[in-house]
Coordinates of C-alpha atoms and ligand atoms in Angstrom, one line a residue:
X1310 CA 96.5 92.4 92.2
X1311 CA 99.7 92.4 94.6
X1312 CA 102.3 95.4 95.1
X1313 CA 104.3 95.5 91.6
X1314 CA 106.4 97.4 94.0
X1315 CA 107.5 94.3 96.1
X1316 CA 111.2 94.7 96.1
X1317 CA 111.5 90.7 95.9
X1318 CA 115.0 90.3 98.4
X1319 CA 112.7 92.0 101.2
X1320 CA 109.8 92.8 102.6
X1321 CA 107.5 95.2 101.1
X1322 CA 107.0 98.5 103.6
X1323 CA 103.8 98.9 101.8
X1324 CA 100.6 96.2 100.9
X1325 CA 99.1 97.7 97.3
X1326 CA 95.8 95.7 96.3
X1327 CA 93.3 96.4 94.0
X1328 CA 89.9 94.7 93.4
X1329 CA 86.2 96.1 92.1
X1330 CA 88.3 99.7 91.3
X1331 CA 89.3 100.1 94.9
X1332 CA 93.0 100.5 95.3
X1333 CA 93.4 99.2 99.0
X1334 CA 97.6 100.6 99.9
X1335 CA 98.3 99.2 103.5
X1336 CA 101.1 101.0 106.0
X1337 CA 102.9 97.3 106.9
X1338 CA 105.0 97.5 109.8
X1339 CA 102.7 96.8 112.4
X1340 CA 105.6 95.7 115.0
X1341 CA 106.8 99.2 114.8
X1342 CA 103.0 100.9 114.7
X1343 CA 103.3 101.4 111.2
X1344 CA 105.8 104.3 111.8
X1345 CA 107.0 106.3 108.5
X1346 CA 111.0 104.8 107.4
X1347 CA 112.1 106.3 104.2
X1348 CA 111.3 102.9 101.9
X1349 CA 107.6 103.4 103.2
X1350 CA 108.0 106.7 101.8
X1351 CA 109.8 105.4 98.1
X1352 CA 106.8 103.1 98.0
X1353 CA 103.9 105.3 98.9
X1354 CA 105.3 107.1 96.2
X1355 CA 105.3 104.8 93.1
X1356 CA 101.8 103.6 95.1
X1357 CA 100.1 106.8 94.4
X1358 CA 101.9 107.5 90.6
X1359 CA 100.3 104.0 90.3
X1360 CA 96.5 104.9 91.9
X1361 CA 96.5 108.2 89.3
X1362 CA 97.5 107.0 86.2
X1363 CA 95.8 102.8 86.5
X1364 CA 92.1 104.4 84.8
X1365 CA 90.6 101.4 87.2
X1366 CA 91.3 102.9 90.1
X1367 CA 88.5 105.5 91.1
X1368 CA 89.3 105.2 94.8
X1369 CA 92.0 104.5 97.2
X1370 CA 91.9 103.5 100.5
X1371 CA 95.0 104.1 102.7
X1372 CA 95.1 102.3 106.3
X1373 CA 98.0 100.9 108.6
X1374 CA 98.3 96.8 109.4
X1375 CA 97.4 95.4 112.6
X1376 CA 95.1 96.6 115.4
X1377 CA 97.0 98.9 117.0
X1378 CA 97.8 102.1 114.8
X1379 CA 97.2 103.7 111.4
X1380 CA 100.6 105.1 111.5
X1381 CA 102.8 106.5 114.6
X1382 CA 104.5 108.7 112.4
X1383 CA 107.8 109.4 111.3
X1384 CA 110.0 106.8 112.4
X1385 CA 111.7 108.3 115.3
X1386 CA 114.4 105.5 115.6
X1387 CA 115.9 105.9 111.9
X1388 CA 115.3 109.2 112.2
X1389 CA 117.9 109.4 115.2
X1390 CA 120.1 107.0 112.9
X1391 CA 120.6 109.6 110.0
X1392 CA 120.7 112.7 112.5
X1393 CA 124.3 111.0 114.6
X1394 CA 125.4 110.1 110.8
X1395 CA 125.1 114.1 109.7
X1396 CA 122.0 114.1 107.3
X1397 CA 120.2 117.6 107.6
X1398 CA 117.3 118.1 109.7
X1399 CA 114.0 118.3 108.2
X1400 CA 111.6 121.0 108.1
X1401 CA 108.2 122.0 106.1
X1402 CA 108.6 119.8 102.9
X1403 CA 109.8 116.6 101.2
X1404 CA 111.1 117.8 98.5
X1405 CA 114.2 115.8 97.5
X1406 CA 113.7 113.3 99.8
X1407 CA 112.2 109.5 98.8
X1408 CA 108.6 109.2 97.8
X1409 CA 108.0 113.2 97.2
X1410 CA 105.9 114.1 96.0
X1411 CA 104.1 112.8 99.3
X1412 CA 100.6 112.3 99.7
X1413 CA 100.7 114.9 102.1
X1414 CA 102.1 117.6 98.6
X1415 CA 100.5 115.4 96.2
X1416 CA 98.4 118.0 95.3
X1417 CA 97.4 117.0 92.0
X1418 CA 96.2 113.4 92.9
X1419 CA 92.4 113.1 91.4
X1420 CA 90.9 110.4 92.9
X1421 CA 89.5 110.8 96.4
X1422 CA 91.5 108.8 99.5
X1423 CA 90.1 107.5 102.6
X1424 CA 91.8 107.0 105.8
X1425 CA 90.8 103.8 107.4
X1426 CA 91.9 104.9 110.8
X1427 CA 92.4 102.6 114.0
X1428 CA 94.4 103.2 117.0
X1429 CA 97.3 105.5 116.5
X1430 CA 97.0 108.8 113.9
X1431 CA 100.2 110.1 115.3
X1432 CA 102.9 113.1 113.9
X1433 CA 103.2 112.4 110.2
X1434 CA 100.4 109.3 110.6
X1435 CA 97.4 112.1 111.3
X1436 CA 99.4 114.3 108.8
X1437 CA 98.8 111.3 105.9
X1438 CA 95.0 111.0 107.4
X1439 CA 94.1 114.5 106.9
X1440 CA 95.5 114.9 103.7
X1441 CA 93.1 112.3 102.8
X1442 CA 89.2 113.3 101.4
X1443 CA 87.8 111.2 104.2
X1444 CA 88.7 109.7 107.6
X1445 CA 86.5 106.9 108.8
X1446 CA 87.6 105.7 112.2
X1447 CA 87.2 103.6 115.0
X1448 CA 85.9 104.2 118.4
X1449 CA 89.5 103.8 119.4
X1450 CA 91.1 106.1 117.2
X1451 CA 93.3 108.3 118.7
X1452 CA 94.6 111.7 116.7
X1453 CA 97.4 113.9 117.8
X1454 CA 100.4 115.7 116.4
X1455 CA 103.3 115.2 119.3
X1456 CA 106.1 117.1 117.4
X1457 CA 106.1 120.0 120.0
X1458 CA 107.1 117.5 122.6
X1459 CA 109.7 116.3 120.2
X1460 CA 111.5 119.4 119.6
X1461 CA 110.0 119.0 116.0
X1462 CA 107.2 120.7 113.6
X1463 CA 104.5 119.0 112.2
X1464 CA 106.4 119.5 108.8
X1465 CA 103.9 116.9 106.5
X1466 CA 101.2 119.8 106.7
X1467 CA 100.1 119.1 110.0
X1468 CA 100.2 122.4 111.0
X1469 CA 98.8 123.9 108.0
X1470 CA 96.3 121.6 107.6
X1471 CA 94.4 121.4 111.4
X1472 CA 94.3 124.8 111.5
X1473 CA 92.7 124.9 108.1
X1474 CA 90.0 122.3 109.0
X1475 CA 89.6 123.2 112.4
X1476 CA 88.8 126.3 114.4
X1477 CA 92.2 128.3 114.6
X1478 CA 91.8 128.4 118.4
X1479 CA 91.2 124.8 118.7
X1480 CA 93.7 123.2 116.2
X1481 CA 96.2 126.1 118.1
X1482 CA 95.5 123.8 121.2
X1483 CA 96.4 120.5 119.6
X1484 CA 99.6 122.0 117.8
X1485 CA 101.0 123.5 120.7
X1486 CA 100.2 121.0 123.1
X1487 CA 100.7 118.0 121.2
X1488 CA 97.7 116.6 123.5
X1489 CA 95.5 113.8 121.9
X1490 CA 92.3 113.9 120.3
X1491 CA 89.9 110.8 120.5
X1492 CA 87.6 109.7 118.1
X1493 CA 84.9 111.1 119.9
X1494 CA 86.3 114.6 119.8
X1495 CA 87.4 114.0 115.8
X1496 CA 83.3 113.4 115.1
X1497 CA 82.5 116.4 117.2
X1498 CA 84.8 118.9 115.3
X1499 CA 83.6 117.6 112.1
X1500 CA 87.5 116.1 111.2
X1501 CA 85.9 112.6 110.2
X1502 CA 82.9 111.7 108.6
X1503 CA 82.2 108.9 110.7
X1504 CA 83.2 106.8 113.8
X1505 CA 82.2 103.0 114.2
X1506 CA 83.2 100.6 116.2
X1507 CA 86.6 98.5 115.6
X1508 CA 84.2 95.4 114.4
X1509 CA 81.9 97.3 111.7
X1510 CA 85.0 99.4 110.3
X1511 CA 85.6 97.1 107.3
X1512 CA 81.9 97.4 106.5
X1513 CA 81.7 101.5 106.8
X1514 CA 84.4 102.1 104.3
X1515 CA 83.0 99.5 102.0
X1516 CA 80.1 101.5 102.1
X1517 CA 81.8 104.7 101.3
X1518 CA 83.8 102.7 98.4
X1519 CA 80.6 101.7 97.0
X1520 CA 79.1 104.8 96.7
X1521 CA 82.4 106.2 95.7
X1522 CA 82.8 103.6 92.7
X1523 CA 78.5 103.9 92.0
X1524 CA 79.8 108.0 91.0
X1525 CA 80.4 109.1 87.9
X1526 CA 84.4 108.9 87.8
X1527 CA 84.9 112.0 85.5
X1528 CA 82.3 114.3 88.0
X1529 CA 84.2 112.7 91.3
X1530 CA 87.7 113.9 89.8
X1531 CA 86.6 117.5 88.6
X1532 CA 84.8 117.7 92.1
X1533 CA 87.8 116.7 94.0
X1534 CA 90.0 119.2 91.9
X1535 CA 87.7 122.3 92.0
X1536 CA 86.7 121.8 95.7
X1537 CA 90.3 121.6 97.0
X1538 CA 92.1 124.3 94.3
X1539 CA 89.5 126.7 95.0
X1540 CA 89.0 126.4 98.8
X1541 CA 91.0 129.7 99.5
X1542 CA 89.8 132.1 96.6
X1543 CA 87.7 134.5 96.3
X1544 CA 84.5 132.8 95.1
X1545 CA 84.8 135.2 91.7
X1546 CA 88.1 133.3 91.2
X1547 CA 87.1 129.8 92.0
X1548 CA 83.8 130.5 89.5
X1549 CA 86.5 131.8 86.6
X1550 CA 89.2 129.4 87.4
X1551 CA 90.5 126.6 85.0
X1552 CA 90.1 123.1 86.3
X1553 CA 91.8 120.4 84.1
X1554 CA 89.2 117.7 84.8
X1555 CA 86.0 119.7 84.8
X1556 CA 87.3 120.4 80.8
X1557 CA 87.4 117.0 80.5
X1558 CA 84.0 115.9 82.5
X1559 CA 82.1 118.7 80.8
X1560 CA 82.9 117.0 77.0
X1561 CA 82.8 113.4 78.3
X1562 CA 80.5 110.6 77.0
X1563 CA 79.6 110.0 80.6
X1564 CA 77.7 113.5 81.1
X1565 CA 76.2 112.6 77.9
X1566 CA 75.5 108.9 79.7
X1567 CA 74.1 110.0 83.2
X1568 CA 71.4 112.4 82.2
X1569 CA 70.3 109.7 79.6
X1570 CA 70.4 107.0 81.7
X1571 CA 68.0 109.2 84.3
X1572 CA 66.0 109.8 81.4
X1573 CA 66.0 106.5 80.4
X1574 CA 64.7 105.0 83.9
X1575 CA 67.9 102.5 84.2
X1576 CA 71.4 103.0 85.9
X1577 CA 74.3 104.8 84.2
X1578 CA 77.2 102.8 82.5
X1579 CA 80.3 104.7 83.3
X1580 CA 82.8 104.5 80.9
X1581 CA 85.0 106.8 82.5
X1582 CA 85.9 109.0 79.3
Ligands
CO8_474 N1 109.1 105.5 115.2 C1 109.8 104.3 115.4 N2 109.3 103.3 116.2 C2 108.2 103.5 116.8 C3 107.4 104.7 116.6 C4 107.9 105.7 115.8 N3 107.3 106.8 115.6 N4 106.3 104.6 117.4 C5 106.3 103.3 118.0 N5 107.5 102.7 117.6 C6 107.9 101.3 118.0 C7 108.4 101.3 119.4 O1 109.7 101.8 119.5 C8 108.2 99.8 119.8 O2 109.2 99.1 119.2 P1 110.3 98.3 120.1 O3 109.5 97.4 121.0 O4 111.2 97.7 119.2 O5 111.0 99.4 120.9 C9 106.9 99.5 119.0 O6 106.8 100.5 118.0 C10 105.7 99.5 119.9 O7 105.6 100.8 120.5 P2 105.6 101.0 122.1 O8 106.3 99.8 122.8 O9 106.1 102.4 122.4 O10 104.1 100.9 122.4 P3 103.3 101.6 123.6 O11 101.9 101.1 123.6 O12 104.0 101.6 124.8 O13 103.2 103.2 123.1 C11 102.9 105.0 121.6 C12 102.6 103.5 121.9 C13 102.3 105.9 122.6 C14 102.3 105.3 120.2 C15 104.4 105.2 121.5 O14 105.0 104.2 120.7 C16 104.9 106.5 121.0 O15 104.8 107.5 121.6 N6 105.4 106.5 119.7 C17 105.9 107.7 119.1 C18 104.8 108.5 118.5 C19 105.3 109.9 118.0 O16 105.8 110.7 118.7 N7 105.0 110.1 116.7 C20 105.4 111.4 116.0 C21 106.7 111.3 115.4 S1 107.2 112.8 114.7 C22 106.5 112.9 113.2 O17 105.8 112.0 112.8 C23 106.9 114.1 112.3 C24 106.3 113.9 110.9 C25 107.1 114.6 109.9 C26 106.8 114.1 108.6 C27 106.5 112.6 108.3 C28 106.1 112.3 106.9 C29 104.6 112.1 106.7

C-alpha cells in the first residue's frame, strides 16, 4: 500500500508502506539528509494516527531515504526562514505546531517502532530514534544531539530521554558537548540492540519484524504500554496501575488461543482480539 497521505500536486515528505503487518514510514528527503521541514512533521503525524488505529499494522518501522542519514534533524534552513519572518522560537514541545502530537509525545502509540538507523541520527533525527522501542543500526551510524552548538535545546526529548537511557554522567557529556557518538559507542552503552553492517541491515530488522509480527499482538501492546507508563513508579504503583491494553489482552481470545495452541503442539493463530 502507498502513502494515502501523498498530497498529489507535490512530493510526499514522507514514504508510508505497508506489507505482511509491517508499516515501513520512510523520512524522504535524502538531498537535504532527511532533515525535519514542517510538512515532514504534518505527515508523520497522520502516518502514525494511521499505524495505531489500521488493526494490521503490529509494527512500524521508521528509517530515512538514501545512504547517508536517518534524519539530520530539524531543518535548520526553514527554520532560519520562519525566525527573519517573526514566528516564535521553539522550546520543549510541539504542541500547536504541525504533526503534534509527535512521535517524540506520542505517548499513547501501542505498537512498538524500530529505528532503521544509517549514517546521520542528528538533533531532532536521534530524538525520533530514541523515542522509538528499538534502534538497529549500521556500523556507520553516527548519534549526536548538536543543539548546544546551535544555540538550541534538544527540545523533541533529547534531553530527557538520553539522560533517561543513559548514565546521567555520560548522556550529561553528549548534551553538553554536542560531540558524536558512533555506532560502536551506541552498542556499548546499551542505546541499540544491535549494530550490523550497512549490507545486512535490511536483513536485521526483518528479523526483528518477524519475531515482532510471530508475537501475540494484544501481549506486545499491553507490554509496550505497562513497560513505558510504569518505568518511573514505585514498583507498588506500576503492580496496581491501570493499563488499557492489559484489560483488553487479559479477556482476549488470543490468551485463550496461545496457551491452547502450546497445549495443542501447533503454532498460535492470532486473531488480534
Ligand atoms: N537542515 C537543513 N538542511 C540540512 C540539514 C538540516 N538539519 N542538514 C543537512 N542539510 C543539507 C545541507 O544544507 C546540504 O544541502 P545544500 O547542498 O543544499 O546546502 C545537504 O543537506 C547535504 O549536507 P552537507 O553538504 O552539509 O553534507 P556534509 O557531508 O558536508 O555534512 C552534516 C553533513 C555534518 C550532517 C551537516 O550537514 C550538518 O552538520 N547538518 C546539520 C546537523 C544538525 O545540526 N542537526 C541538528 C539540528 S537542531 C535540531 O534538530 C533540533 C530538534 C528540535 C526538534 C525537532 C523535531 C523532532
Amino acid at each position: 500500500m502507498t502513502n494515502p497521505f501523498t498530497d498529489p500536486a507535490g512530493r510526499a515528505r514522507v514514504r508510508y508502506e505497508k506489507k505482511d503487518h509491517v508499516a515501513y514510514v520512510t523520512l524522504d528527503r535524502p538531498e537535504v539528509l532527511n532533515a525535519l521541514d514542517l510538512r515532514t512533521h504534518e505527515e508523520l503525524g497522520a502516518v502514525w494516527d494511521d499505524v495505531e488505529a489500521d488493526d494490521g499494522v503490529r509494527v512500524a518501522v521508521l528509517t530515512g531515504a538514501g545512504d547517508r542519514a536517518f534524519s539530520a534533524g530539524q531543518d535548520l534552513k526553514e527554520r532560519a526562514r520562519l525566525t527573519e519572518q517573526g514566528a516564535a522560537p521553539t522550546t520543549f514541545g510541539s504542541r500547536g505546531r504541525p504533526g503534534w502530537p509527535r512521535l517524540t509525545e506520542r505517548f499513547t502509540l501501542s505498537k512498538p517502532v524500530i529505528a532503521r538507523v544509517h549514517g546521520y541520527a542528528l538533533g531532532g533525527g536521534f530524538e525520533l530514534a530514541l523515542a522509538c522501542d528499538l534502534i538497529i543500526a549500521s556500523e556507520e551510524a553516527v548519534f549526536a544531539l548538536p543543539e548546544v552548538t546551535l544555540g538550541l535545546v534538544p527540545g523533541a526529548g533529547g534531553a530527557f530521554r538520553l539522560a533517561r537511557q543513559l548514565p546521567l554522567k555520560t548522556a550529561m557529556g553528549y548534551l553538553l558537548t554536542g560531540r558524536r557518538m558512533t555506532a560502536a559507542t551506541a552498542l556499548r552503552f546499551g542505546l541499540v540492540n544491535e549494530v550490523v553492517p550497512y549490507s545486512g541491515l535490511d536483513r536485521c530488522v526483518a528479523e526483528w519484524t518477524d519475531d515482532l509480527v510471530r508475537s501475540a499482538p494484544l501481549s506486545v501492546r499491553a507490554i509496550k504500554e505497562s513497560v513505558l507508563r510504569s518505568v518511573d513508579m514505585p514498583l507498588e504503583e506500576a503492580f496496581s496501575s491501570r493499563y488499557v491494553w492489559e484489560e483488553r489482552r487479559r479477556c482476549s481470545r488470543d490468551a485463550v488461543e496461545g496457551v491452547r495452541a502450546f497445549t495443542d503442539k501447533r503454532d498460535p493463530v492470532w486473531t488480534g482480539d
